[in-house]
PDB file of C-alpha atoms in Angstrom:
ATOM      1  CA  MET A 293      -6.296-132.956  33.955  1.00  0.00           C
ATOM      2  CA  SER A 294      -7.406-130.447  31.431  1.00  0.00           C
ATOM      3  CA  ALA A 295      -5.035-129.813  28.856  1.00  0.00           C
ATOM      4  CA  CYS A 296      -6.528-126.461  28.145  1.00  0.00           C
ATOM      5  CA  ALA A 297      -5.928-125.065  31.530  1.00  0.00           C
ATOM      6  CA  ALA A 298      -2.235-125.526  31.155  1.00  0.00           C
ATOM      7  CA  VAL A 299      -1.898-124.051  27.670  1.00  0.00           C
ATOM      8  CA  PHE A 300      -2.927-120.529  28.541  1.00  0.00           C
ATOM      9  CA  ALA A 301       0.478-119.170  29.227  1.00  0.00           C
ATOM     10  CA  VAL A 302       2.264-121.053  26.953  1.00  0.00           C
ATOM     11  CA  SER A 303       4.094-119.567  23.980  1.00  0.00           C
ATOM     12  CA  CYS A 304       5.637-121.913  21.453  1.00  0.00           C
ATOM     13  CA  THR A 305       9.108-121.376  20.195  1.00  0.00           C
ATOM     14  CA  ARG A 306       7.851-122.380  16.639  1.00  0.00           C
ATOM     15  CA  GLU A 307       7.337-119.172  14.622  1.00  0.00           C
ATOM     16  CA  PRO A 308       3.533-118.161  14.377  1.00  0.00           C
ATOM     17  CA  SER A 309       2.385-117.366  11.008  1.00  0.00           C
ATOM     18  CA  THR A 310       1.263-113.970  10.594  1.00  0.00           C
ATOM     19  CA  ARG A 311      -0.632-114.978   7.541  1.00  0.00           C
ATOM     20  CA  ALA A 312      -2.715-117.566   9.319  1.00  0.00           C
ATOM     21  CA  SER A 313      -4.623-115.276  11.509  1.00  0.00           C
ATOM     22  CA  THR A 314      -6.391-113.918   8.377  1.00  0.00           C
ATOM     23  CA  LEU A 315      -7.381-117.106   6.992  1.00  0.00           C
ATOM     24  CA  PRO A 316     -10.738-118.858   7.595  1.00  0.00           C
ATOM     25  CA  ARG A 317     -10.521-121.418  10.565  1.00  0.00           C
ATOM     26  CA  GLU A 318     -10.398-124.493   8.328  1.00  0.00           C
ATOM     27  CA  SER A 319      -7.539-123.032   6.248  1.00  0.00           C
ATOM     28  CA  GLN A 320      -5.555-122.172   9.362  1.00  0.00           C
ATOM     29  CA  LEU A 321      -5.944-125.684  10.753  1.00  0.00           C
ATOM     30  CA  ASN A 322      -5.058-127.273   7.291  1.00  0.00           C
ATOM     31  CA  GLN A 323      -1.905-124.933   7.279  1.00  0.00           C
ATOM     32  CA  PHE A 324      -1.027-126.003  10.827  1.00  0.00           C
ATOM     33  CA  LEU A 325      -1.569-129.694  10.324  1.00  0.00           C
ATOM     34  CA  ALA A 326       0.162-129.477   7.143  1.00  0.00           C
ATOM     35  CA  ASP A 327       3.309-127.955   8.700  1.00  0.00           C
ATOM     36  CA  VAL A 328       3.403-130.348  11.728  1.00  0.00           C
ATOM     37  CA  GLU A 329       2.284-133.823  10.205  1.00  0.00           C
ATOM     38  CA  ARG A 330       5.600-134.982   8.892  1.00  0.00           C
ATOM     39  CA  ARG A 331       7.656-134.322  12.007  1.00  0.00           C
ATOM     40  CA  ALA A 332       4.779-135.698  14.017  1.00  0.00           C
ATOM     41  CA  LEU A 333       4.888-138.923  12.013  1.00  0.00           C
ATOM     42  CA  ARG A 334       8.646-139.411  12.439  1.00  0.00           C
ATOM     43  CA  ILE A 335       8.494-138.659  16.197  1.00  0.00           C
ATOM     44  CA  ALA A 336       5.569-141.257  16.468  1.00  0.00           C
ATOM     45  CA  GLU A 337       7.441-143.817  14.186  1.00  0.00           C
ATOM     46  CA  ILE A 338      10.440-143.501  16.410  1.00  0.00           C
ATOM     47  CA  ALA A 339       8.326-143.996  19.557  1.00  0.00           C
ATOM     48  CA  VAL A 340       6.355-147.002  18.105  1.00  0.00           C
ATOM     49  CA  ARG A 341       8.920-148.524  15.596  1.00  0.00           C
ATOM     50  CA  ASP A 342       6.062-148.895  12.971  1.00  0.00           C
ATOM     51  CA  ARG A 343       5.235-146.548  10.407  1.00  0.00           C
ATOM     52  CA  ASP A 344       1.543-147.775   9.787  1.00  0.00           C
ATOM     53  CA  GLU A 345       0.847-147.586  13.525  1.00  0.00           C
ATOM     54  CA  ALA A 346       2.434-144.147  13.474  1.00  0.00           C
ATOM     55  CA  LEU A 347       0.282-142.866  10.722  1.00  0.00           C
ATOM     56  CA  ASP A 348      -2.793-143.982  12.622  1.00  0.00           C
ATOM     57  CA  LEU A 349      -1.738-142.150  15.635  1.00  0.00           C
ATOM     58  CA  VAL A 350      -0.977-139.083  13.886  1.00  0.00           C
ATOM     59  CA  GLN A 351      -4.411-139.213  12.112  1.00  0.00           C
ATOM     60  CA  ASP A 352      -6.138-139.883  15.335  1.00  0.00           C
ATOM     61  CA  ALA A 353      -4.242-136.812  16.811  1.00  0.00           C
ATOM     62  CA  MET A 354      -5.352-134.521  13.976  1.00  0.00           C
ATOM     63  CA  ILE A 355      -8.858-135.527  14.190  1.00  0.00           C
ATOM     64  CA  LYS A 356      -9.048-135.084  18.044  1.00  0.00           C
ATOM     65  CA  LEU A 357      -7.393-131.778  17.833  1.00  0.00           C
ATOM     66  CA  VAL A 358      -9.894-130.614  15.087  1.00  0.00           C
ATOM     67  CA  LYS A 359     -12.840-131.956  17.122  1.00  0.00           C
ATOM     68  CA  ASN A 360     -11.949-130.630  20.491  1.00  0.00           C
ATOM     69  CA  TYR A 361      -9.544-127.703  20.075  1.00  0.00           C
ATOM     70  CA  ALA A 362     -10.259-126.110  16.699  1.00  0.00           C
ATOM     71  CA  GLY A 363     -11.650-123.013  18.526  1.00  0.00           C
ATOM     72  CA  ARG A 364      -8.379-122.634  20.731  1.00  0.00           C
ATOM     73  CA  PRO A 365      -6.016-119.781  19.758  1.00  0.00           C
ATOM     74  CA  ASN A 366      -3.591-120.964  17.018  1.00  0.00           C
ATOM     75  CA  ASP A 367      -0.381-120.789  19.154  1.00  0.00           C
ATOM     76  CA  GLU A 368      -1.910-123.375  21.559  1.00  0.00           C
ATOM     77  CA  TRP A 369      -2.412-125.965  18.811  1.00  0.00           C
ATOM     78  CA  THR A 370       1.205-127.285  18.820  1.00  0.00           C
ATOM     79  CA  PRO A 371       1.502-128.333  22.372  1.00  0.00           C
ATOM     80  CA  LEU A 372      -2.170-129.549  22.417  1.00  0.00           C
ATOM     81  CA  PHE A 373      -1.413-131.727  19.377  1.00  0.00           C
ATOM     82  CA  TYR A 374       1.585-133.301  20.709  1.00  0.00           C
ATOM     83  CA  ARG A 375      -0.175-133.669  24.052  1.00  0.00           C
ATOM     84  CA  ILE A 376      -2.752-135.704  22.096  1.00  0.00           C
ATOM     85  CA  LEU A 377      -0.304-137.607  20.145  1.00  0.00           C
ATOM     86  CA  GLN A 378       1.920-138.526  23.284  1.00  0.00           C
ATOM     87  CA  ASN A 379      -1.326-139.729  24.894  1.00  0.00           C
ATOM     88  CA  GLY A 380      -1.967-141.870  21.896  1.00  0.00           C
ATOM     89  CA  ILE A 381       1.601-143.120  21.929  1.00  0.00           C
ATOM     90  CA  ARG A 382       1.192-144.051  25.531  1.00  0.00           C
ATOM     91  CA  ASP A 383      -1.915-145.756  24.940  1.00  0.00           C
ATOM     92  CA  TRP A 384      -0.509-147.726  22.166  1.00  0.00           C
ATOM     93  CA  HIS A 385       2.322-149.057  24.451  1.00  0.00           C
ATOM     94  CA  ARG A 386      -0.164-149.865  27.054  1.00  0.00           C
ATOM     95  CA  ARG A 387      -2.378-151.839  24.500  1.00  0.00           C
ATOM     96  CA  GLN A 388       0.709-153.657  23.211  1.00  0.00           C
ATOM     97  CA  LYS A 389       1.511-154.819  26.802  1.00  0.00           C
ATOM     98  CA  VAL A 390      -2.025-155.897  27.380  1.00  0.00           C
ATOM     99  CA  ARG A 391      -1.939-157.676  23.895  1.00  0.00           C
ATOM    100  CA  ASN A 392       1.241-159.524  24.886  1.00  0.00           C
ATOM    101  CA  ARG A 393      -0.395-160.418  28.216  1.00  0.00           C
ATOM    102  CA  VAL A 394      -3.341-162.080  26.498  1.00  0.00           C
ATOM    103  CA  MET A 395      -1.022-163.851  24.092  1.00  0.00           C
ATOM    104  CA  VAL A 396       0.633-165.308  27.202  1.00  0.00           C
ATOM    105  CA  TRP A 397      -2.669-166.239  28.438  1.00  0.00           C
ATOM    106  CA  PHE A 398      -3.640-167.951  25.359  1.00  0.00           C
ATOM    107  CA  GLY A 399      -0.216-169.765  25.245  1.00  0.00           C
ATOM    108  CA  ARG A 400       1.090-167.802  22.129  1.00  0.00           C
ATOM    109  CA  GLY A 401       4.011-166.233  23.775  1.00  0.00           C
ATOM    110  CA  GLY A 402       5.115-162.574  22.936  1.00  0.00           C
ATOM    111  CA  SER A 403       4.751-161.430  19.430  1.00  0.00           C
ATOM    112  CA  GLY A 404       7.664-160.747  17.141  1.00  0.00           C
ATOM    113  CA  ASP A 405       5.825-157.560  15.838  1.00  0.00           C
ATOM    114  CA  ASP A 406       8.482-155.413  17.657  1.00  0.00           C
ATOM    115  CA  GLU A 407      11.118-156.285  15.111  1.00  0.00           C
ATOM    116  CA  TYR A 408      11.931-153.194  13.336  1.00  0.00           C
ATOM    117  CA  ASP A 409      13.056-153.606   9.556  1.00  0.00           C
ATOM    118  CA  ALA A 410      15.312-150.654   9.178  1.00  0.00           C
ATOM    119  CA  VAL A 411      15.700-151.479   5.401  1.00  0.00           C
ATOM    120  CA  ALA A 412      11.949-151.473   4.663  1.00  0.00           C
ATOM    121  CA  GLN A 413      11.335-148.427   6.689  1.00  0.00           C
ATOM    122  CA  ALA A 414      14.204-146.428   4.927  1.00  0.00           C
ATOM    123  CA  PRO A 415      13.044-143.189   3.277  1.00  0.00           C
ATOM    124  CA  ASP A 416      13.655-142.473  -0.476  1.00  0.00           C
ATOM    125  CA  LEU A 417      16.990-141.014  -1.165  1.00  0.00           C
ATOM    126  CA  ALA A 418      17.543-137.706  -3.026  1.00  0.00           C
ATOM    127  CA  GLY A 419      19.737-135.077  -3.442  1.00  0.00           C
ATOM    128  CA  ARG A 420      23.063-136.181  -1.997  1.00  0.00           C
ATOM    129  CA  THR A 421      25.763-138.541  -3.299  1.00  0.00           C
ATOM    130  CA  PRO A 422      25.403-142.302  -2.304  1.00  0.00           C
ATOM    131  CA  ASP A 423      28.217-141.828   0.347  1.00  0.00           C
ATOM    132  CA  GLU A 424      26.576-138.780   1.920  1.00  0.00           C
ATOM    133  CA  GLU A 425      23.151-140.602   1.952  1.00  0.00           C
ATOM    134  CA  LEU A 426      24.725-143.733   3.571  1.00  0.00           C
ATOM    135  CA  GLN A 427      26.409-141.771   6.145  1.00  0.00           C
ATOM    136  CA  MET A 428      23.168-139.539   6.991  1.00  0.00           C
ATOM    137  CA  GLY A 429      21.057-142.805   7.170  1.00  0.00           C
ATOM    138  CA  GLU A 430      23.500-144.692   9.226  1.00  0.00           C
ATOM    139  CA  ALA A 431      23.784-141.787  11.670  1.00  0.00           C
ATOM    140  CA  MET A 432      20.094-141.427  11.900  1.00  0.00           C
ATOM    141  CA  GLN A 433      19.663-145.113  12.443  1.00  0.00           C
ATOM    142  CA  ARG A 434      22.095-145.057  15.261  1.00  0.00           C
ATOM    143  CA  LEU A 435      20.421-141.903  16.750  1.00  0.00           C
ATOM    144  CA  GLU A 436      16.994-143.500  16.390  1.00  0.00           C
ATOM    145  CA  THR A 437      18.105-146.795  18.287  1.00  0.00           C
ATOM    146  CA  ALA A 438      19.561-144.832  21.108  1.00  0.00           C
ATOM    147  CA  ILE A 439      16.283-142.764  21.312  1.00  0.00           C
ATOM    148  CA  GLN A 440      14.257-145.917  21.334  1.00  0.00           C
ATOM    149  CA  ALA A 441      16.285-147.234  24.180  1.00  0.00           C
ATOM    150  CA  LEU A 442      15.587-144.135  26.414  1.00  0.00           C
ATOM    151  CA  PRO A 443      12.791-144.464  29.188  1.00  0.00           C
ATOM    152  CA  ALA A 444       9.571-143.100  27.592  1.00  0.00           C
ATOM    153  CA  ARG A 445       9.519-139.841  29.255  1.00  0.00           C
ATOM    154  CA  GLN A 446      13.072-138.955  28.459  1.00  0.00           C
ATOM    155  CA  ARG A 447      12.253-139.944  24.836  1.00  0.00           C
ATOM    156  CA  GLU A 448       9.300-137.662  24.732  1.00  0.00           C
ATOM    157  CA  ALA A 449      11.209-134.744  26.342  1.00  0.00           C
ATOM    158  CA  PHE A 450      14.164-135.202  24.010  1.00  0.00           C
ATOM    159  CA  MET A 451      12.125-135.495  20.725  1.00  0.00           C
ATOM    160  CA  LEU A 452       9.649-132.692  21.621  1.00  0.00           C
ATOM    161  CA  ARG A 453      12.339-130.450  22.493  1.00  0.00           C
ATOM    162  CA  THR A 454      15.112-131.251  19.984  1.00  0.00           C
ATOM    163  CA  PHE A 455      12.993-132.407  16.903  1.00  0.00           C
ATOM    164  CA  GLU A 456       9.949-130.290  17.309  1.00  0.00           C
ATOM    165  CA  GLY A 457      11.438-127.346  18.803  1.00  0.00           C
ATOM    166  CA  LEU A 458       9.048-126.818  21.841  1.00  0.00           C
ATOM    167  CA  ASN A 459      10.168-124.697  24.528  1.00  0.00           C
ATOM    168  CA  VAL A 460      10.249-125.940  28.084  1.00  0.00           C
ATOM    169  CA  ALA A 461       6.618-124.725  28.790  1.00  0.00           C
ATOM    170  CA  GLY A 462       5.262-126.047  25.580  1.00  0.00           C
ATOM    171  CA  THR A 463       6.855-129.529  26.297  1.00  0.00           C
ATOM    172  CA  ALA A 464       5.382-129.440  29.635  1.00  0.00           C
ATOM    173  CA  VAL A 465       2.052-129.067  28.315  1.00  0.00           C
ATOM    174  CA  ALA A 466       2.440-131.754  25.658  1.00  0.00           C
ATOM    175  CA  MET A 467       3.928-134.268  28.101  1.00  0.00           C
ATOM    176  CA  GLY A 468       1.298-133.112  30.976  1.00  0.00           C
ATOM    177  CA  CYS A 469       3.909-132.488  33.601  1.00  0.00           C
ATOM    178  CA  SER A 470       5.707-129.651  35.112  1.00  0.00           C
ATOM    179  CA  ASP A 471       8.678-127.586  33.556  1.00  0.00           C
ATOM    180  CA  GLY A 472      11.050-128.940  36.215  1.00  0.00           C
ATOM    181  CA  SER A 473      10.110-132.539  35.203  1.00  0.00           C
ATOM    182  CA  VAL A 474      10.740-131.586  31.630  1.00  0.00           C
ATOM    183  CA  LYS A 475      14.160-130.290  32.333  1.00  0.00           C
ATOM    184  CA  THR A 476      15.002-133.255  34.447  1.00  0.00           C
ATOM    185  CA  HIS A 477      13.996-135.872  31.604  1.00  0.00           C
ATOM    186  CA  TYR A 478      15.614-133.846  28.959  1.00  0.00           C
ATOM    187  CA  SER A 479      18.809-133.423  30.826  1.00  0.00           C
ATOM    188  CA  ARG A 480      18.801-137.205  31.548  1.00  0.00           C
ATOM    189  CA  ALA A 481      18.124-137.995  27.976  1.00  0.00           C
ATOM    190  CA  ILE A 482      20.939-135.777  26.737  1.00  0.00           C
ATOM    191  CA  HIS A 483      23.522-137.441  29.141  1.00  0.00           C
ATOM    192  CA  THR A 484      22.488-140.985  28.179  1.00  0.00           C
ATOM    193  CA  LEU A 485      22.621-140.100  24.509  1.00  0.00           C
ATOM    194  CA  ARG A 486      25.801-138.537  24.846  1.00  0.00           C
ATOM    195  CA  ASP A 487      27.140-141.703  26.599  1.00  0.00           C
ATOM    196  CA  LYS A 488      25.780-144.059  24.192  1.00  0.00           C
ATOM    197  CA  LEU A 489      26.657-142.253  21.036  1.00  0.00           C
ATOM    198  CA  GLY A 490      29.967-140.858  21.990  1.00  0.00           C
ATOM    199  CA  GLU A 491      32.135-139.944  19.033  1.00  0.00           C
ATOM    200  CA  HIS A 492      29.914-141.414  16.516  1.00  0.00           C
ATOM    201  CA  TRP A 493      27.575-138.584  16.832  1.00  0.00           C
ATOM    202  CA  VAL A 494      29.366-136.127  14.765  1.00  0.00           C
TER     203      VAL A 494
ATOM    204  CA  MET B1354      25.899-133.574  24.409  1.00  0.00           C
ATOM    205  CA  ASN B1355      26.564-129.782  23.646  1.00  0.00           C
ATOM    206  CA  GLU B1356      24.687-127.553  21.352  1.00  0.00           C
ATOM    207  CA  SER B1357      26.289-128.802  17.977  1.00  0.00           C
ATOM    208  CA  ARG B1358      25.423-132.303  18.825  1.00  0.00           C
ATOM    209  CA  GLU B1359      21.758-131.308  19.419  1.00  0.00           C
ATOM    210  CA  ASN B1360      21.895-129.374  16.144  1.00  0.00           C
ATOM    211  CA  LYS B1361      23.196-132.369  14.454  1.00  0.00           C
ATOM    212  CA  ALA B1362      20.536-134.460  15.801  1.00  0.00           C
ATOM    213  CA  LYS B1363      17.920-131.991  14.550  1.00  0.00           C
ATOM    214  CA  GLU B1364      19.677-131.984  11.098  1.00  0.00           C
ATOM    215  CA  LEU B1365      19.456-135.757  10.912  1.00  0.00           C
ATOM    216  CA  PHE B1366      15.706-135.746  11.870  1.00  0.00           C
ATOM    217  CA  ASP B1367      14.928-133.087   9.513  1.00  0.00           C
ATOM    218  CA  ASP B1368      16.752-134.921   6.707  1.00  0.00           C
ATOM    219  CA  SER B1369      14.723-137.968   7.523  1.00  0.00           C
ATOM    220  CA  VAL B1370      11.455-135.943   7.448  1.00  0.00           C
ATOM    221  CA  ASP B1371      12.485-134.417   4.052  1.00  0.00           C
ATOM    222  CA  ARG B1372      12.964-138.019   2.675  1.00  0.00           C
ATOM    223  CA  LEU B1373       9.670-139.409   3.574  1.00  0.00           C
ATOM    224  CA  ASP B1374       8.231-141.318   0.488  1.00  0.00           C
ATOM    225  CA  ALA B1375       5.430-140.212  -1.658  1.00  0.00           C
ATOM    226  CA  ALA B1376       3.120-142.804  -0.491  1.00  0.00           C
ATOM    227  CA  THR B1377       3.539-141.831   3.211  1.00  0.00           C
ATOM    228  CA  LEU B1378       3.117-138.188   2.206  1.00  0.00           C
ATOM    229  CA  SER B1379      -0.128-139.125   0.409  1.00  0.00           C
ATOM    230  CA  ARG B1380      -1.465-141.001   3.461  1.00  0.00           C
ATOM    231  CA  LEU B1381      -0.674-138.009   5.724  1.00  0.00           C
ATOM    232  CA  ASN B1382      -2.519-135.746   3.316  1.00  0.00           C
ATOM    233  CA  GLN B1383      -5.537-138.091   3.439  1.00  0.00           C
ATOM    234  CA  GLY B1384      -5.505-138.083   6.990  1.00  0.00           C
ATOM    235  CA  ARG B1385      -5.448-134.406   7.322  1.00  0.00           C
ATOM    236  CA  HIS B1386      -8.385-133.941   5.133  1.00  0.00           C
ATOM    237  CA  ALA B1387     -10.173-136.634   6.981  1.00  0.00           C
ATOM    238  CA  ALA B1388      -9.571-134.941  10.136  1.00  0.00           C
ATOM    239  CA  LEU B1389     -10.599-131.345   8.738  1.00  0.00           C
ATOM    240  CA  ASP B1390     -13.854-133.018   7.506  1.00  0.00           C
ATOM    241  CA  ALA B1391     -14.554-133.606  11.174  1.00  0.00           C
ATOM    242  CA  LEU B1392     -14.850-129.776  11.456  1.00  0.00           C
ATOM    243  CA  GLN B1393     -18.226-129.796   9.879  1.00  0.00           C
ATOM    244  CA  GLY B1394     -18.739-133.593  10.264  1.00  0.00           C
ATOM    245  CA  SER B1395     -21.184-135.528  12.478  1.00  0.00           C
ATOM    246  CA  ARG B1396     -21.201-135.418  16.134  1.00  0.00           C
ATOM    247  CA  PRO B1397     -19.157-138.210  17.701  1.00  0.00           C
ATOM    248  CA  VAL B1398     -20.937-141.208  19.073  1.00  0.00           C
ATOM    249  CA  GLY B1399     -21.654-140.684  22.927  1.00  0.00           C
ATOM    250  CA  ALA B1400     -19.366-142.158  25.510  1.00  0.00           C
ATOM    251  CA  TRP B1401     -21.908-144.826  26.499  1.00  0.00           C
ATOM    252  CA  GLY B1402     -22.608-145.710  22.859  1.00  0.00           C
ATOM    253  CA  ARG B1403     -18.951-146.433  22.168  1.00  0.00           C
ATOM    254  CA  TRP B1404     -18.643-148.841  25.195  1.00  0.00           C
ATOM    255  CA  ILE B1405     -21.650-150.953  24.132  1.00  0.00           C
ATOM    256  CA  PRO B1406     -20.057-152.951  21.256  1.00  0.00           C
ATOM    257  CA  ALA B1407     -16.659-153.347  22.910  1.00  0.00           C
ATOM    258  CA  THR B1408     -18.326-154.647  26.261  1.00  0.00           C
ATOM    259  CA  GLY B1409     -20.324-157.027  24.513  1.00  0.00           C
ATOM    260  CA  VAL B1410     -17.681-158.543  22.470  1.00  0.00           C
ATOM    261  CA  ALA B1411     -15.437-158.745  25.615  1.00  0.00           C
ATOM    262  CA  ALA B1412     -18.065-160.416  27.604  1.00  0.00           C
ATOM    263  CA  ALA B1413     -18.759-162.834  24.605  1.00  0.00           C
ATOM    264  CA  VAL B1414     -14.912-163.650  24.348  1.00  0.00           C
ATOM    265  CA  LEU B1415     -14.417-164.235  28.088  1.00  0.00           C
ATOM    266  CA  VAL B1416     -17.323-166.591  28.131  1.00  0.00           C
ATOM    267  CA  ALA B1417     -15.921-168.371  25.152  1.00  0.00           C
ATOM    268  CA  VAL B1418     -12.704-168.780  26.734  1.00  0.00           C
ATOM    269  CA  MET B1419     -14.005-169.986  30.054  1.00  0.00           C
ATOM    270  CA  VAL B1420     -16.031-172.689  28.093  1.00  0.00           C
ATOM    271  CA  VAL B1421     -13.281-173.849  26.038  1.00  0.00           C
ATOM    272  CA  ARG B1422     -10.551-173.993  28.860  1.00  0.00           C
ATOM    273  CA  GLY B1423     -12.987-175.364  31.511  1.00  0.00           C
ATOM    274  CA  PRO B1424     -12.503-175.490  35.245  1.00  0.00           C
ATOM    275  CA  ASN B1425      -8.950-177.267  35.380  1.00  0.00           C
ATOM    276  CA  ALA B1426      -6.921-174.870  33.451  1.00  0.00           C
ATOM    277  CA  VAL B1427      -3.386-174.150  34.455  1.00  0.00           C
ATOM    278  CA  ASP B1428      -2.694-170.839  36.356  1.00  0.00           C
ATOM    279  CA  LEU B1429      -1.909-168.131  34.046  1.00  0.00           C
ATOM    280  CA  PRO B1430      -1.639-164.293  34.305  1.00  0.00           C
ATOM    281  CA  ILE B1431      -5.051-163.025  35.038  1.00  0.00           C
ATOM    282  CA  VAL B1432      -6.600-161.104  31.961  1.00  0.00           C
ATOM    283  CA  SER B1433      -9.477-158.829  32.978  1.00  0.00           C
ATOM    284  CA  VAL B1434     -12.629-157.885  31.100  1.00  0.00           C
ATOM    285  CA  THR B1435     -10.919-154.306  31.126  1.00  0.00           C
ATOM    286  CA  ASP B1436      -7.945-155.573  29.255  1.00  0.00           C
ATOM    287  CA  PHE B1437     -10.143-157.021  26.397  1.00  0.00           C
ATOM    288  CA  GLU B1438     -12.050-153.655  26.338  1.00  0.00           C
ATOM    289  CA  ILE B1439      -8.698-151.775  25.910  1.00  0.00           C
ATOM    290  CA  LEU B1440      -7.658-154.094  23.120  1.00  0.00           C
ATOM    291  CA  LEU B1441     -10.974-153.634  21.381  1.00  0.00           C
ATOM    292  CA  GLU B1442     -11.361-149.843  22.103  1.00  0.00           C
ATOM    293  CA  GLY B1443      -9.828-147.758  19.537  1.00  0.00           C
ATOM    294  CA  GLU B1444     -10.156-144.485  21.278  1.00  0.00           C
ATOM    295  CA  SER B1445      -7.440-143.279  23.653  1.00  0.00           C
ATOM    296  CA  LEU B1446      -8.670-143.444  27.337  1.00  0.00           C
ATOM    297  CA  GLU B1447      -8.107-140.181  29.343  1.00  0.00           C
ATOM    298  CA  MET B1448      -7.625-142.095  32.644  1.00  0.00           C
ATOM    299  CA  LEU B1449      -4.445-143.689  31.015  1.00  0.00           C
ATOM    300  CA  GLU B1450      -2.602-140.323  31.215  1.00  0.00           C
ATOM    301  CA  ASP B1451      -1.752-141.163  34.707  1.00  0.00           C
ATOM    302  CA  LEU B1452      -0.936-145.023  34.793  1.00  0.00           C
ATOM    303  CA  GLU B1453       1.417-144.555  37.784  1.00  0.00           C
ATOM    304  CA  PHE B1454      -1.549-143.560  39.861  1.00  0.00           C
ATOM    305  CA  TYR B1455      -3.808-146.511  38.519  1.00  0.00           C
ATOM    306  CA  SER B1456      -0.841-148.875  39.179  1.00  0.00           C
ATOM    307  CA  TRP B1457      -0.425-147.659  42.608  1.00  0.00           C
ATOM    308  CA  LEU B1458      -4.316-147.734  43.087  1.00  0.00           C
ATOM    309  CA  GLU B1459      -4.415-151.474  41.966  1.00  0.00           C
ATOM    310  CA  ALA B1460      -1.370-152.321  44.323  1.00  0.00           C
ATOM    311  CA  SER B1461      -3.076-150.598  47.304  1.00  0.00           C
ATOM    312  CA  ASP B1462      -6.441-152.404  46.581  1.00  0.00           C
ATOM    313  CA  LEU B1463      -4.297-155.755  46.633  1.00  0.00           C
ATOM    314  CA  GLU B1464      -2.900-155.098  49.911  1.00  0.00           C
ATOM    315  CA  MET B1465      -6.219-154.069  51.459  1.00  0.00           C
ATOM    316  CA  ASN B1466      -7.595-157.240  50.290  1.00  0.00           C
ATOM    317  CA  GLY B1467      -4.837-159.308  51.798  1.00  0.00           C
ATOM    318  CA  ASN B1468      -3.855-160.608  48.388  1.00  0.00           C
ATOM    319  CA  VAL B1469      -0.217-159.547  48.512  1.00  0.00           C
ATOM    320  CA  SER B1470       2.210-161.883  50.598  1.00  0.00           C
TER     321      SER B1470
END
């Protein structure tokens, strides 16, 4: 399916930069990527539970966007970028499955690579009291754990809508599905998270 | 989950984004500039060219495994050449966008060949 064909009618909820249109193309791309890269990294990291892998996935997505879609209108870049990134994340999960299958075939069993070291991955702390930092960190860890337990499509819909702020149409382009599917996946994700997190999510 | 909880989730997420460490930000910066270099960079290797090394290595690995394991190996999950290619292929494959379809296609082939009991 061509991602471009589906993007024509999409307008993202993220605010377009009025300044961007006057800049050379490379500067516009640089500005766009600089704006999106950190959120994209965290979204990829939550999906694959590994920062290094997430960094590789984000860089691949940036390269493919620049190579293939630099000429597209700026307001199409966000859903296209996340479409590429989500495809990369799905490919990554598939390669992990195949790799595990090969390991079983060689008699090595499943790898322990999935273990997620929350302490090692914890970001630097700054700007809050230790108690506040601790509370925020714990709350985010609970949220991440709950998100990681969601089915892949629900996880995609939730993170693209809530974290990246894409509207339904933009999320549909990024996920390669219909608006109705996005609403369904998102609604189910919300209900599951509400049930799992309950009163802890305050 | 109501609106306030979604906002809380967004706040937690944004906070984790703001607290990314300097080393990670540096790697993101490097990745971005590497991507922008592609704007004037060389043309990518053709599709066929990309497959040649992966297919060659996959075939070599398969032959090596067959020689080492011999004909009396116990039954184990079938690993196809395609699996090795996927492992060795760094680029994402467009066909993988629709995995459910390919799973269905594979199941249909098995049924047609009478391999499913």
